[in-house]
């Protein structure tokens, strides 16, 4: 049973064009290791330098979003030990695949339902921007600094959209009223 289930997952991923799939707790070391493998895979496929840089940059931004913002974490934030040991592990899923000539980076993680309206508004605005507007928004965000809920420079979604060859796609799925699953897709 074990082999057939795992082979079925492998077959499903390959049929969907997925060349990398990671689901689990993410750390900077995981990001680095998978990133190295990704660069090698793209180089073997003779992808052009711009494509390699763009796929890698989107991959890094997606993984960093999981590391910084996934609410599924160890230790859980509501136990006393979490105060002594800040969350080091955050859970998410990321896949990299191909759809025709495009590379596609999907990522997902749990977020608080209360954060969904703010995220949806921000992502919708970014999704509607053209190249020139994205460039301007990127520069403006760098000048203004991170937003109140940001744990980085606040440019991650803009950077993903700038690297994408078509508008980013995103979705939220309610889990239990308190949590939602957030998914983001970028084609390069």
Coordinates of N, CA and C in Angstrom, one line a residue:
X1 N 0.8 -1.2 0.0 CA 0.0 0.0 0.0 C 0.9 1.3 0.0
X2 N 1.9 1.3 0.8 CA 2.8 2.4 0.9 C 3.4 2.9 -0.5
X3 N 3.9 1.9 -1.2 CA 4.5 2.2 -2.5 C 3.5 2.7 -3.5
X4 N 2.3 2.1 -3.5 CA 1.3 2.5 -4.5 C 0.8 3.9 -4.2
X5 N 0.6 4.3 -2.9 CA 0.2 5.6 -2.6 C 1.2 6.7 -2.9
X6 N 2.4 6.4 -2.6 CA 3.5 7.4 -2.9 C 3.7 7.5 -4.4
X7 N 3.7 6.4 -5.1 CA 3.8 6.4 -6.5 C 2.7 7.2 -7.2
X8 N 1.5 7.0 -6.6 CA 0.3 7.8 -7.1 C 0.5 9.3 -7.0
X9 N 1.0 9.7 -5.8 CA 1.3 11.1 -5.6 C 2.4 11.6 -6.6
X10 N 3.4 10.8 -6.8 CA 4.5 11.2 -7.7 C 3.9 11.3 -9.1
X11 N 3.1 10.3 -9.5 CA 2.5 10.3 -10.9 C 1.6 11.6 -11.1
X12 N 0.8 11.9 -10.1 CA -0.1 13.0 -10.1 C 0.7 14.3 -10.3
X13 N 1.8 14.5 -9.5 CA 2.6 15.7 -9.6 C 3.2 15.8 -11.0
X14 N 3.8 14.7 -11.5 CA 4.4 14.7 -12.8 C 3.4 15.0 -13.9
X15 N 2.2 14.5 -13.8 CA 1.1 14.8 -14.8 C 0.7 16.2 -14.8
X16 N 0.9 16.9 -13.6 CA 0.6 18.3 -13.5 C 1.8 19.2 -13.9
X17 N 2.9 18.6 -14.3 CA 4.1 19.3 -14.7 C 4.9 19.8 -13.6
X18 N 4.7 19.3 -12.4 CA 5.4 19.8 -11.2 C 6.8 19.1 -11.1
X19 N 7.8 19.9 -11.0 CA 9.2 19.3 -10.9 C 9.7 19.4 -9.5
X20 N 9.2 20.3 -8.7 CA 9.6 20.4 -7.3 C 8.3 20.6 -6.5
X21 N 8.3 19.8 -5.4 CA 7.1 20.0 -4.5 C 7.7 19.9 -3.0
X22 N 7.3 20.8 -2.2 CA 7.7 20.8 -0.8 C 6.5 21.1 0.0
X23 N 6.2 20.3 1.0 CA 5.1 20.5 2.0 C 5.7 20.2 3.3
X24 N 5.7 21.2 4.2 CA 6.2 20.9 5.5 C 6.7 22.2 6.2
X25 N 7.4 22.0 7.3 CA 8.0 23.2 8.0 C 9.1 23.7 7.2
X26 N 9.2 25.0 7.1 CA 10.2 25.7 6.3 C 11.1 26.5 7.2
X27 N 12.4 26.4 6.8 CA 13.5 27.2 7.5 C 14.3 27.8 6.4
X28 N 15.2 28.7 6.8 CA 16.1 29.3 5.8 C 17.0 28.2 5.2
X29 N 17.4 27.2 5.9 CA 18.2 26.1 5.4 C 17.4 25.3 4.3
X30 N 16.1 25.1 4.5 CA 15.3 24.4 3.5 C 15.3 25.3 2.3
X31 N 15.0 26.6 2.5 CA 15.0 27.5 1.3 C 16.3 27.4 0.5
X32 N 17.4 27.4 1.2 CA 18.7 27.4 0.6 C 18.9 26.1 -0.2
X33 N 18.6 25.0 0.5 CA 18.8 23.7 -0.2 C 18.0 23.4 -1.4
X34 N 16.7 23.7 -1.3 CA 15.8 23.6 -2.4 C 16.2 24.6 -3.5
X35 N 16.6 25.8 -3.1 CA 17.0 26.8 -4.1 C 18.2 26.4 -4.9
X36 N 19.2 25.7 -4.2 CA 20.3 25.2 -5.0 C 19.9 24.2 -6.0
X37 N 19.0 23.3 -5.6 CA 18.6 22.2 -6.5 C 17.8 22.8 -7.7
X38 N 17.0 23.8 -7.4 CA 16.2 24.5 -8.4 C 17.1 25.2 -9.4
X39 N 18.1 25.9 -9.0 CA 19.1 26.5 -9.9 C 19.7 25.5 -10.8
X40 N 20.1 24.4 -10.2 CA 20.8 23.3 -11.0 C 19.8 22.7 -12.1
X41 N 18.6 22.5 -11.7 CA 17.6 21.9 -12.6 C 17.3 22.9 -13.7
X42 N 17.2 24.2 -13.4 CA 17.0 25.2 -14.5 C 18.2 25.3 -15.4
X43 N 19.4 25.2 -14.9 CA 20.6 25.2 -15.7 C 20.7 24.0 -16.6
X44 N 20.3 22.9 -16.1 CA 20.4 21.6 -16.9 C 19.4 21.7 -18.1
X45 N 18.3 22.4 -17.8 CA 17.2 22.6 -18.9 C 17.6 23.7 -19.8
X46 N 18.8 24.3 -19.6 CA 19.2 25.4 -20.5 C 18.3 26.6 -20.5
X47 N 17.6 26.8 -19.4 CA 16.8 28.0 -19.3 C 17.7 29.3 -19.4
X48 N 17.2 30.3 -20.0 CA 18.0 31.5 -20.1 C 18.2 32.2 -18.7
X49 N 19.2 33.0 -18.6 CA 19.6 33.6 -17.4 C 18.5 34.4 -16.7
X50 N 17.8 35.1 -17.5 CA 16.7 36.0 -17.0 C 15.6 35.1 -16.4
X51 N 15.3 34.0 -17.1 CA 14.2 33.1 -16.6 C 14.7 32.4 -15.2
X52 N 16.0 32.0 -15.2 CA 16.5 31.4 -14.0 C 16.4 32.4 -12.8
X53 N 16.9 33.6 -13.1 CA 16.8 34.6 -12.0 C 15.4 34.9 -11.6
X54 N 14.4 35.0 -12.5 CA 13.1 35.3 -12.2 C 12.4 34.1 -11.4
X55 N 12.6 32.9 -11.9 CA 12.0 31.8 -11.2 C 12.6 31.7 -9.8
X56 N 13.9 31.8 -9.7 CA 14.5 31.8 -8.4 C 14.0 32.9 -7.4
X57 N 13.9 34.1 -7.9 CA 13.5 35.2 -7.1 C 12.0 35.0 -6.6
X58 N 11.2 34.5 -7.5 CA 9.8 34.2 -7.1 C 9.7 33.1 -6.0
X59 N 10.5 32.1 -6.3 CA 10.6 31.0 -5.3 C 11.1 31.5 -3.9
X60 N 12.1 32.3 -3.9 CA 12.6 32.8 -2.6 C 11.5 33.7 -1.9
X61 N 10.9 34.6 -2.7 CA 9.8 35.4 -2.1 C 8.7 34.6 -1.5
X62 N 8.3 33.6 -2.3 CA 7.2 32.7 -1.8 C 7.6 31.9 -0.5
X63 N 8.8 31.4 -0.5 CA 9.3 30.7 0.7 C 9.4 31.6 1.9
X64 N 9.9 32.8 1.6 CA 10.0 33.8 2.7 C 8.7 34.2 3.3
X65 N 7.7 34.3 2.4 CA 6.3 34.6 2.9 C 5.8 33.5 3.8
X66 N 6.1 32.3 3.5 CA 5.7 31.2 4.4 C 6.5 31.3 5.7
X67 N 7.8 31.5 5.6 CA 8.7 31.6 6.8 C 8.2 32.7 7.7
X68 N 7.8 33.8 7.2 CA 7.4 35.0 8.0 C 6.0 35.1 8.4
X69 N 5.1 34.5 7.6 CA 3.7 34.8 7.8 C 2.7 33.6 8.1
X70 N 3.2 32.4 7.8 CA 2.3 31.2 8.1 C 1.9 31.2 9.6
X71 N 0.7 31.0 9.9 CA 0.3 31.0 11.3 C 0.4 29.6 11.8
X72 N 0.7 28.6 11.0 CA 0.9 27.2 11.4 C 2.4 27.1 11.7
X73 N 2.6 27.1 13.0 CA 4.0 27.2 13.5 C 4.3 26.3 14.7
X74 N 5.6 26.0 14.8 CA 6.1 25.3 16.0 C 7.1 26.2 16.7
X75 N 7.1 26.4 18.0 CA 6.0 25.9 18.8 C 4.7 26.8 18.6
X76 N 3.5 26.2 18.9 CA 2.3 27.0 18.7 C 2.4 28.3 19.5
X77 N 1.9 29.4 18.9 CA 2.0 30.7 19.6 C 1.2 30.8 20.9
X78 N 0.3 30.0 21.2 CA -0.6 30.1 22.4 C -0.1 29.3 23.6
X79 N 1.1 28.7 23.5 CA 1.6 28.0 24.6 C 2.8 28.7 25.3
X80 N 3.0 28.6 26.6 CA 4.0 29.4 27.3 C 5.4 29.2 26.7
X81 N 5.8 28.1 26.2 CA 7.1 27.9 25.6 C 7.4 28.7 24.4
X82 N 6.3 29.1 23.7 CA 6.4 30.0 22.5 C 7.0 31.3 22.9
X83 N 6.7 31.8 24.1 CA 7.3 33.1 24.5 C 8.8 33.0 24.7
X84 N 9.2 31.8 25.2 CA 10.7 31.6 25.5 C 11.4 31.3 24.2
X85 N 10.8 30.6 23.2 CA 11.4 30.2 22.0 C 10.6 30.7 20.8
X86 N 10.9 31.9 20.3 CA 10.1 32.4 19.1 C 10.0 31.3 18.0
X87 N 8.9 31.4 17.3 CA 8.7 30.4 16.3 C 9.8 30.3 15.3
X88 N 10.3 29.1 15.1 CA 11.4 28.9 14.2 C 10.9 28.2 13.0
X89 N 9.8 27.5 13.1 CA 9.3 26.6 12.1 C 7.9 27.0 11.7
X90 N 7.7 27.3 10.4 CA 6.4 27.6 9.9 C 6.1 26.7 8.8
X91 N 4.8 26.3 8.7 CA 4.4 25.3 7.7 C 3.8 25.9 6.5
X92 N 4.1 25.3 5.3 CA 3.5 25.7 4.1 C 3.8 24.7 3.0
X93 N 3.3 25.0 1.8 CA 3.5 24.2 0.7 C 3.9 25.0 -0.5
X94 N 4.8 24.5 -1.3 CA 5.3 25.2 -2.5 C 5.6 24.2 -3.6
X95 N 5.1 24.5 -4.8 CA 5.5 23.7 -5.9 C 6.0 24.6 -7.1
X96 N 6.8 24.0 -7.8 CA 7.4 24.6 -9.1 C 7.2 23.6 -10.2
X97 N 6.5 24.1 -11.2 CA 6.3 23.3 -12.4 C 6.3 24.0 -13.7
X98 N 5.8 23.3 -14.7 CA 5.7 24.0 -16.0 C 4.3 23.8 -16.6
X99 N 3.9 24.9 -17.2 CA 2.6 24.9 -17.9 C 3.0 25.4 -19.3
X100 N 3.1 24.5 -20.2 CA 3.6 24.9 -21.6 C 5.1 25.4 -21.5
X101 N 5.3 26.6 -22.0 CA 6.7 27.1 -21.9 C 6.9 27.9 -20.6
X102 N 5.9 28.1 -19.8 CA 6.0 28.9 -18.6 C 6.4 28.0 -17.4
X103 N 7.2 28.6 -16.5 CA 7.4 28.0 -15.2 C 6.3 28.6 -14.3
X104 N 5.9 27.8 -13.4 CA 4.8 28.2 -12.5 C 5.2 27.9 -11.0
X105 N 5.1 28.9 -10.2 CA 5.4 28.8 -8.8 C 4.1 29.0 -8.0
X106 N 3.7 27.9 -7.3 CA 2.5 28.0 -6.4 C 3.0 27.9 -5.0
X107 N 2.4 28.6 -4.1 CA 2.7 28.5 -2.7 C 1.4 28.7 -1.9
X108 N 1.4 28.1 -0.7 CA 0.2 28.2 0.1 C 0.6 28.0 1.6
X109 N -0.2 28.7 2.5 CA -0.1 28.5 3.9 C -1.3 29.1 4.6
X110 N -1.4 28.7 5.9 CA -2.5 29.2 6.7 C -2.3 30.7 7.1
X111 N -3.3 31.5 7.1 CA -3.3 32.9 7.6 C -4.5 33.0 8.5
X112 N -4.5 34.1 9.3 CA -5.7 34.4 10.1 C -6.8 35.0 9.2
X113 N -8.0 34.6 9.4 CA -9.1 35.0 8.6 C -9.2 36.6 8.7
X114 N -8.9 37.1 9.9 CA -8.9 38.6 10.0 C -7.9 39.3 9.1
X115 N -6.9 38.6 8.6 CA -5.9 39.2 7.7 C -6.4 39.2 6.2
X116 N -7.3 38.3 5.9 CA -7.7 38.1 4.5 C -8.2 39.4 3.8
X117 N -9.1 40.2 4.4 CA -9.5 41.4 3.7 C -8.3 42.3 3.3
X118 N -7.4 42.6 4.2 CA -6.2 43.4 3.9 C -5.4 42.8 2.8
X119 N -5.1 41.5 2.9 CA -4.3 40.8 1.9 C -5.0 40.8 0.6
X120 N -6.3 40.6 0.6 CA -7.1 40.5 -0.7 C -7.0 41.9 -1.4
X121 N -7.2 43.0 -0.6 CA -7.1 44.3 -1.1 C -5.7 44.6 -1.7
X122 N -4.7 44.3 -1.0 CA -3.3 44.6 -1.5 C -3.0 43.7 -2.7
X123 N -3.4 42.5 -2.7 CA -3.1 41.6 -3.9 C -3.9 42.0 -5.1
X124 N -5.2 42.4 -4.9 CA -6.0 42.8 -6.0 C -5.4 44.1 -6.7
X125 N -4.9 45.0 -5.8 CA -4.3 46.2 -6.4 C -3.1 45.9 -7.2
X126 N -2.2 45.0 -6.6 CA -1.0 44.6 -7.4 C -1.4 43.8 -8.6
X127 N -2.4 43.0 -8.6 CA -2.8 42.2 -9.7 C -3.2 43.1 -10.9
X128 N -3.8 44.2 -10.6 CA -4.4 45.1 -11.6 C -3.3 46.0 -12.2
X129 N -2.1 46.0 -11.6 CA -1.1 47.0 -12.1 C -0.4 46.4 -13.4
X130 N 0.0 47.4 -14.2 CA 0.8 47.1 -15.4 C 2.3 47.1 -15.0
X131 N 3.2 46.8 -15.9 CA 4.6 46.8 -15.6 C 5.1 48.1 -15.0
X132 N 4.7 49.2 -15.7 CA 5.2 50.6 -15.2 C 4.7 50.9 -13.8
X133 N 3.4 50.5 -13.5 CA 2.8 50.8 -12.2 C 3.5 49.9 -11.2
X134 N 3.9 48.7 -11.5 CA 4.6 47.8 -10.6 C 5.9 48.3 -10.3
X135 N 6.6 48.9 -11.3 CA 7.9 49.5 -11.1 C 7.8 50.7 -10.1
X136 N 6.8 51.5 -10.3 CA 6.6 52.7 -9.5 C 6.3 52.2 -8.1
X137 N 5.4 51.3 -7.9 CA 5.0 50.8 -6.6 C 6.1 50.2 -5.8
X138 N 7.0 49.5 -6.6 CA 8.2 48.9 -6.0 C 9.1 50.0 -5.4
X139 N 9.4 51.0 -6.2 CA 10.2 52.1 -5.7 C 9.6 52.9 -4.6
X140 N 8.3 53.1 -4.6 CA 7.6 53.8 -3.6 C 7.6 53.0 -2.3
X141 N 7.4 51.7 -2.4 CA 7.5 50.8 -1.2 C 8.8 50.8 -0.5
X142 N 9.9 50.8 -1.3 CA 11.3 50.9 -0.8 C 11.5 52.2 -0.1
X143 N 11.0 53.3 -0.6 CA 11.1 54.6 0.0 C 10.3 54.7 1.3
X144 N 9.1 54.2 1.3 CA 8.2 54.4 2.5 C 8.5 53.4 3.6
X145 N 9.2 52.3 3.3 CA 9.5 51.3 4.3 C 8.3 50.3 4.5
X146 N 8.5 49.3 5.4 CA 7.5 48.3 5.6 C 6.3 48.8 6.3
X147 N 5.2 48.1 5.9 CA 3.9 48.4 6.6 C 3.8 47.9 8.0
X148 N 2.7 48.2 8.7 CA 2.6 47.9 10.1 C 2.7 46.4 10.4
X149 N 2.2 45.6 9.4 CA 2.1 44.1 9.7 C 3.3 43.4 8.9
X150 N 4.2 44.1 8.3 CA 5.3 43.5 7.5 C 6.4 43.1 8.4
X151 N 7.0 42.0 8.0 CA 8.2 41.5 8.7 C 9.4 41.6 7.8
X152 N 9.3 42.3 6.7 CA 10.4 42.5 5.8 C 10.3 43.9 5.2
X153 N 10.7 44.1 4.0 CA 10.7 45.4 3.3 C 9.3 45.7 2.8
X154 N 8.4 44.8 2.8 CA 7.0 45.0 2.2 C 6.9 45.0 0.7
X155 N 7.9 44.4 0.1 CA 7.9 44.4 -1.4 C 7.7 43.0 -2.0
X156 N 7.6 42.0 -1.2 CA 7.5 40.7 -1.7 C 6.5 40.4 -2.8
X157 N 5.2 40.8 -2.5 CA 4.2 40.5 -3.5 C 4.4 41.4 -4.8
X158 N 4.9 42.6 -4.6 CA 5.3 43.4 -5.8 C 6.4 42.8 -6.6
X159 N 7.4 42.3 -5.9 CA 8.5 41.6 -6.6 C 8.0 40.4 -7.4
X160 N 7.2 39.6 -6.8 CA 6.6 38.5 -7.4 C 5.9 38.9 -8.7
X161 N 5.0 39.9 -8.6 CA 4.3 40.4 -9.7 C 5.2 41.0 -10.8
X162 N 6.3 41.6 -10.4 CA 7.2 42.2 -11.4 C 7.9 41.1 -12.2
X163 N 8.2 40.0 -11.5 CA 8.9 38.9 -12.2 C 8.0 38.0 -13.0
X164 N 6.7 38.0 -12.7 CA 5.7 37.2 -13.4 C 5.5 37.7 -14.8
X165 N 5.2 36.7 -15.7 CA 4.9 37.0 -17.1 C 3.4 37.4 -17.4
X166 N 2.6 37.1 -16.4 CA 1.2 37.5 -16.5 C 0.7 37.8 -15.0
X167 N -0.4 38.4 -14.9 CA -0.8 38.8 -13.5 C -0.8 37.7 -12.6
X168 N -0.4 38.0 -11.3 CA -0.4 36.9 -10.3 C -1.9 36.5 -10.1
X169 N -2.0 35.2 -9.6 CA -3.3 34.7 -9.2 C -3.3 34.4 -7.7
X170 N -4.4 34.6 -7.0 CA -4.4 34.2 -5.6 C -5.8 33.8 -5.2
X171 N -5.9 33.1 -4.1 CA -7.2 32.7 -3.6 C -7.1 32.4 -2.1
X172 N -8.2 32.5 -1.4 CA -8.3 32.2 0.0 C -9.4 31.2 0.2
X173 N -9.2 30.2 1.1 CA -10.2 29.2 1.4 C -10.4 29.2 2.9
X174 N -11.7 29.5 3.3 CA -12.0 29.5 4.8 C -11.8 28.1 5.3
X175 N -11.1 28.0 6.5 CA -10.9 26.7 7.1 C -11.9 26.5 8.2
X176 N -11.9 27.4 9.2 CA -12.7 27.2 10.4 C -13.2 28.5 11.0
X177 N -13.2 29.6 10.2 CA -13.7 30.8 10.7 C -12.6 31.7 11.3
X178 N -11.6 31.0 11.9 CA -10.4 31.7 12.4 C -9.2 31.7 11.5
X179 N -9.1 30.6 10.7 CA -8.0 30.4 9.7 C -8.5 30.3 8.3
X180 N -7.7 30.7 7.4 CA -7.9 30.6 6.0 C -6.7 30.0 5.3
X181 N -6.8 29.3 4.2 CA -5.7 28.9 3.5 C -5.5 29.8 2.3
X182 N -4.3 30.4 2.2 CA -3.9 31.4 1.2 C -3.1 30.7 0.2
X183 N -3.4 30.9 -1.1 CA -2.6 30.3 -2.2 C -2.3 31.4 -3.2
X184 N -1.0 31.4 -3.7 CA -0.6 32.4 -4.6 C 0.1 31.7 -5.8
X185 N -0.1 32.1 -7.0 CA 0.4 31.5 -8.2 C 1.1 32.6 -9.1
X186 N 2.3 32.3 -9.5 CA 3.0 33.2 -10.4 C 3.6 32.4 -11.6
X187 N 3.3 32.9 -12.8 CA 3.9 32.3 -14.0 C 5.0 33.1 -14.5
X188 N 6.1 32.4 -14.9 CA 7.3 33.1 -15.3 C 7.6 32.6 -16.7

